[in-house]
Amino acid sequence: MSVEAPHVTLVLGAGGPVGKAFHAGVLRALAERCGWDPRAATVIVGTSAGAHIGALLRVGMPAHLLEQALGEPLPTDHWPHRPLWIPALRLGRGGRVVFGRADAPIVDVATAVRCSSAVPGVRPPVAVGEARYIDGGVASPTHADLALHAAPGAQRHTVVVLSPLSRFLPLRWLLRWELRPVRRRGIDVVLFEPDRAIARAMGWNPMDARRASAVAAVAYGATMGRLLSDGVSSTLGQLLGT
């Protein structure tokens, strides 16, 4: 009897230019060591920096090219065919809007990424019609709770979370709080957060683009080291269906 392939939800958290570099390094290691193509994720949830990486994946950018493409412009004429959810916050009435879902305004992917990346004090709010939107990371660095709605009825569901801002302890706690109902649902969660070496490379300023190259290299090396540990890559491969 064939086993149903798992639904994989890829959650890419906020974190500025150094967060994008973290994503690039971790995803390249996952692709090389586990044979998993992140473009194949059933649903991608991307917040702020993670929205940019998620959009690059959804327009076909392979993991090994992400680092070189971090500053690439995004296409504006359509939404990717495969599910891409981009959280942002609406000013005024407030509340989360998840672009890419049926209950959100229809925008192009570049506009959604700009909305989710409009860091208060750094970038102005983005207007969509009469509404204005700011960085989704203001409410949550990952919006990992969205994974509960990503694969309804699936027999196997794995959530892969990359959280660059987990190097800050309060945000690490927030992520675990968000993941509690996901785990209670019996969903497998694979979590990638900066270790001490990655955190040192990142520094304290998520917007310091000068650190991006070093962060990508350290994140790649640290993730490869983790995956080379006994049994880790094979277990992860089973969860990802590779």
CSV table of C-alpha atoms in Angstrom, one decimal:
chain,number,residue,atom,x,y,z
A,1,MET,CA,0.0,0.0,0.0
A,2,SER,CA,1.4,3.4,-1.0
A,3,VAL,CA,1.9,5.9,1.7
A,4,GLU,CA,0.4,9.4,1.2
A,5,ALA,CA,3.1,12.0,0.7
A,6,PRO,CA,3.2,14.6,3.5
A,7,HIS,CA,1.8,18.0,3.1
A,8,VAL,CA,4.7,20.3,3.9
A,9,THR,CA,4.1,23.9,5.1
A,10,LEU,CA,7.2,26.0,4.9
A,11,VAL,CA,7.1,29.0,7.4
A,12,LEU,CA,9.7,31.7,6.7
A,13,GLY,CA,10.0,34.3,9.4
A,14,ALA,CA,10.8,38.0,9.5
A,15,GLY,CA,14.3,39.3,10.1
A,16,GLY,CA,15.5,41.9,7.6
A,17,PRO,CA,18.4,41.4,5.2
A,18,VAL,CA,20.2,39.1,7.7
A,19,GLY,CA,17.0,37.1,8.0
A,20,LYS,CA,16.9,36.6,4.3
A,21,ALA,CA,20.5,35.4,4.3
A,22,PHE,CA,19.6,32.9,7.1
A,23,HIS,CA,16.8,31.5,5.0
A,24,ALA,CA,19.1,31.2,2.0
A,25,GLY,CA,21.8,29.3,4.0
A,26,VAL,CA,19.4,26.9,5.8
A,27,LEU,CA,17.3,26.1,2.6
A,28,ARG,CA,20.5,25.4,0.6
A,29,ALA,CA,21.6,22.9,3.2
A,30,LEU,CA,18.2,21.2,3.4
A,31,ALA,CA,18.2,20.9,-0.4
A,32,GLU,CA,21.7,19.5,-0.6
A,33,ARG,CA,21.6,17.2,2.4
A,34,CYS,CA,18.0,16.0,2.4
A,35,GLY,CA,17.2,16.2,-1.3
A,36,TRP,CA,14.2,18.4,-0.5
A,37,ASP,CA,13.3,21.2,-2.9
A,38,PRO,CA,11.6,24.0,-0.9
A,39,ARG,CA,9.8,25.1,-4.0
A,40,ALA,CA,7.8,21.8,-3.6
A,41,ALA,CA,6.2,22.9,-0.3
A,42,THR,CA,2.5,22.6,-0.3
A,43,VAL,CA,2.0,26.0,1.3
A,44,ILE,CA,4.6,28.7,1.9
A,45,VAL,CA,3.9,31.3,4.7
A,46,GLY,CA,6.3,34.2,4.5
A,47,THR,CA,6.5,37.2,6.7
A,48,SER,CA,8.5,40.3,5.8
A,49,ALA,CA,11.9,39.0,4.9
A,50,GLY,CA,10.4,35.6,4.6
A,51,ALA,CA,7.8,36.9,2.2
A,52,HIS,CA,10.6,37.9,-0.2
A,53,ILE,CA,12.2,34.5,0.0
A,54,GLY,CA,8.8,32.7,-0.3
A,55,ALA,CA,8.0,34.8,-3.4
A,56,LEU,CA,11.4,33.9,-5.0
A,57,LEU,CA,10.7,30.2,-4.4
A,58,ARG,CA,7.3,30.5,-5.9
A,59,VAL,CA,8.5,32.1,-9.1
A,60,GLY,CA,11.0,29.2,-9.5
A,61,MET,CA,14.2,30.3,-7.8
A,62,PRO,CA,16.1,27.2,-6.6
A,63,ALA,CA,17.6,27.1,-3.1
A,64,HIS,CA,21.2,27.2,-4.3
A,65,LEU,CA,20.6,30.6,-6.0
A,66,LEU,CA,18.7,32.3,-3.3
A,67,GLU,CA,21.7,34.1,-1.8
A,68,GLN,CA,22.6,35.7,-5.1
A,69,ALA,CA,19.0,36.7,-5.7
A,70,LEU,CA,18.2,38.4,-2.4
A,71,GLY,CA,18.0,41.9,-4.0
A,72,GLU,CA,16.2,40.8,-7.2
A,73,PRO,CA,13.0,42.6,-8.2
A,74,LEU,CA,9.8,40.4,-8.1
A,75,PRO,CA,7.3,40.0,-10.9
A,76,THR,CA,4.2,42.1,-10.5
A,77,ASP,CA,1.8,40.8,-13.1
A,78,HIS,CA,0.4,37.8,-11.3
A,79,TRP,CA,0.2,35.8,-8.1
A,80,PRO,CA,2.1,32.5,-8.0
A,81,HIS,CA,0.0,29.5,-8.9
A,82,ARG,CA,1.0,27.5,-5.8
A,83,PRO,CA,-0.1,28.7,-2.4
A,84,LEU,CA,1.9,31.6,-1.0
A,85,TRP,CA,0.5,33.3,2.1
A,86,ILE,CA,1.9,36.7,3.1
A,87,PRO,CA,0.8,38.2,6.4
A,88,ALA,CA,0.6,42.0,6.9
A,89,LEU,CA,-1.2,44.3,9.3
A,90,ARG,CA,-3.8,46.8,8.2
A,91,LEU,CA,-3.7,50.2,9.8
A,92,GLY,CA,-6.8,51.9,11.2
A,93,ARG,CA,-9.1,49.0,11.8
A,94,GLY,CA,-6.1,46.8,12.5
A,95,GLY,CA,-5.9,43.1,12.2
A,96,ARG,CA,-4.0,40.6,10.2
A,97,VAL,CA,-4.5,40.3,6.5
A,98,VAL,CA,-3.0,37.2,4.7
A,99,PHE,CA,-2.4,38.0,1.1
A,100,GLY,CA,-2.8,35.0,-1.1
A,101,ARG,CA,-5.8,33.7,0.7
A,102,ALA,CA,-9.4,34.0,-0.5
A,103,ASP,CA,-10.4,36.5,2.2
A,104,ALA,CA,-7.6,39.0,1.4
A,105,PRO,CA,-7.6,41.8,-1.2
A,106,ILE,CA,-6.2,40.8,-4.6
A,107,VAL,CA,-2.8,42.2,-5.2
A,108,ASP,CA,0.3,41.3,-7.1
A,109,VAL,CA,3.0,39.4,-5.3
A,110,ALA,CA,5.5,42.4,-5.2
A,111,THR,CA,2.9,44.6,-3.5
A,112,ALA,CA,2.1,41.9,-0.9
A,113,VAL,CA,5.8,41.6,-0.2
A,114,ARG,CA,6.1,45.4,0.2
A,115,CYS,CA,3.1,45.4,2.6
A,116,SER,CA,4.6,42.7,4.7
A,117,SER,CA,8.0,44.4,4.8
A,118,ALA,CA,6.9,47.9,5.6
A,119,VAL,CA,8.8,48.1,8.9
A,120,PRO,CA,7.5,51.0,11.0
A,121,GLY,CA,10.1,53.8,11.2
A,122,VAL,CA,12.1,52.3,8.3
A,123,ARG,CA,9.6,52.2,5.4
A,124,PRO,CA,6.3,53.9,5.0
A,125,PRO,CA,3.0,52.0,5.0
A,126,VAL,CA,1.9,50.6,1.7
A,127,ALA,CA,-1.5,51.7,0.3
A,128,VAL,CA,-3.8,49.2,-1.4
A,129,GLY,CA,-6.9,51.0,-2.3
A,130,GLU,CA,-8.1,52.9,0.7
A,131,ALA,CA,-6.2,50.6,3.1
A,132,ARG,CA,-2.7,51.0,4.3
A,133,TYR,CA,-0.5,48.0,5.4
A,134,ILE,CA,2.6,47.6,7.6
A,135,ASP,CA,5.1,44.8,8.3
A,136,GLY,CA,3.4,41.6,9.4
A,137,GLY,CA,6.3,41.0,11.7
A,138,VAL,CA,5.0,43.6,14.1
A,139,ALA,CA,2.3,41.1,15.2
A,140,SER,CA,4.4,37.9,14.9
A,141,PRO,CA,7.8,37.1,13.4
A,142,THR,CA,6.4,33.9,11.8
A,143,HIS,CA,2.6,33.7,12.0
A,144,ALA,CA,3.2,30.0,12.5
A,145,ASP,CA,-0.4,29.6,13.7
A,146,LEU,CA,-1.4,29.8,10.0
A,147,ALA,CA,0.0,26.2,9.6
A,148,LEU,CA,-3.2,25.0,11.3
A,149,HIS,CA,-5.1,26.0,8.2
A,150,ALA,CA,-2.6,25.0,5.6
A,151,ALA,CA,-3.5,21.3,5.0
A,152,PRO,CA,-7.0,20.6,6.3
A,153,GLY,CA,-7.8,16.9,6.3
A,154,ALA,CA,-4.2,15.8,5.5
A,155,GLN,CA,-3.2,12.5,7.0
A,156,ARG,CA,0.5,13.6,7.1
A,157,HIS,CA,1.5,17.2,7.6
A,158,THR,CA,5.0,18.5,8.4
A,159,VAL,CA,5.6,22.2,9.2
A,160,VAL,CA,9.2,23.5,8.6
A,161,VAL,CA,9.8,26.7,10.4
A,162,LEU,CA,12.8,29.0,9.8
A,163,SER,CA,12.8,31.8,12.4
A,164,PRO,CA,15.8,34.2,12.2
A,165,LEU,CA,14.5,36.4,15.0
A,166,SER,CA,14.4,33.5,17.5
A,167,ARG,CA,17.9,34.7,18.5
A,168,PHE,CA,16.0,37.1,20.7
A,169,LEU,CA,14.6,35.2,23.7
A,170,PRO,CA,11.1,36.8,23.9
A,171,LEU,CA,10.5,36.1,20.2
A,172,ARG,CA,11.7,32.5,20.7
A,173,TRP,CA,9.1,32.1,23.5
A,174,LEU,CA,6.4,33.6,21.2
A,175,LEU,CA,7.1,31.1,18.5
A,176,ARG,CA,6.8,28.2,20.9
A,177,TRP,CA,3.5,29.6,22.1
A,178,GLU,CA,2.2,29.8,18.5
A,179,LEU,CA,3.3,26.3,17.8
A,180,ARG,CA,1.6,24.7,20.8
A,181,PRO,CA,-1.8,24.2,19.0
A,182,VAL,CA,0.0,23.0,15.9
A,183,ARG,CA,1.8,20.3,17.8
A,184,ARG,CA,-1.4,19.4,19.8
A,185,ARG,CA,-3.0,18.8,16.4
A,186,GLY,CA,-0.4,16.0,15.9
A,187,ILE,CA,1.4,18.0,13.2
A,188,ASP,CA,5.1,17.3,12.9
A,189,VAL,CA,7.2,20.5,13.4
A,190,VAL,CA,10.8,20.9,12.3
A,191,LEU,CA,12.3,24.1,13.7
A,192,PHE,CA,15.4,26.0,12.5
A,193,GLU,CA,16.6,28.9,14.7
A,194,PRO,CA,20.0,30.6,14.9
A,195,ASP,CA,22.5,28.9,17.1
A,196,ARG,CA,25.2,30.9,18.9
A,197,ALA,CA,27.5,31.0,15.9
A,198,ILE,CA,24.8,32.2,13.6
A,199,ALA,CA,23.6,34.8,16.2
A,200,ARG,CA,27.1,36.2,16.4
A,201,ALA,CA,27.3,36.5,12.6
A,202,MET,CA,23.8,38.2,12.6
A,203,GLY,CA,24.6,40.8,15.3
A,204,TRP,CA,21.8,42.8,16.9
A,205,ASN,CA,20.6,44.8,13.8
A,206,PRO,CA,18.4,42.8,11.5
A,207,MET,CA,18.7,45.5,8.9
A,208,ASP,CA,22.5,45.4,8.5
A,209,ALA,CA,22.8,44.1,5.0
A,210,ARG,CA,26.6,44.1,5.2
A,211,ARG,CA,26.4,40.9,7.3
A,212,ALA,CA,24.2,39.0,4.8
A,213,SER,CA,27.0,37.0,3.0
A,214,ALA,CA,28.6,35.9,6.3
A,215,VAL,CA,25.2,35.0,7.8
A,216,ALA,CA,24.3,32.8,4.8
A,217,ALA,CA,27.6,31.0,5.0
A,218,VAL,CA,27.4,30.4,8.7
A,219,ALA,CA,23.8,29.3,8.5
A,220,TYR,CA,24.6,26.9,5.7
A,221,GLY,CA,27.5,25.4,7.7
A,222,ALA,CA,25.6,25.1,10.9
A,223,THR,CA,22.6,23.5,9.2
A,224,MET,CA,24.8,21.0,7.4
A,225,GLY,CA,26.4,20.1,10.7
A,226,ARG,CA,23.0,19.5,12.3
A,227,LEU,CA,21.8,17.4,9.4
A,228,LEU,CA,25.0,15.3,9.3
A,229,SER,CA,24.4,14.2,12.9
A,230,ASP,CA,23.3,10.6,13.3
A,231,GLY,CA,19.8,10.0,12.0
A,232,VAL,CA,18.8,13.6,11.7
A,233,SER,CA,18.8,13.9,7.9
A,234,SER,CA,17.1,10.5,7.4
A,235,THR,CA,14.4,11.3,9.9
A,236,LEU,CA,13.8,14.7,8.4
A,237,GLY,CA,13.7,13.1,4.9
A,238,GLN,CA,10.9,10.9,6.1
A,239,LEU,CA,9.0,13.9,7.4
A,240,LEU,CA,9.5,15.7,4.1
A,241,GLY,CA,8.7,12.7,1.9
A,242,THR,CA,12.1,12.6,0.2
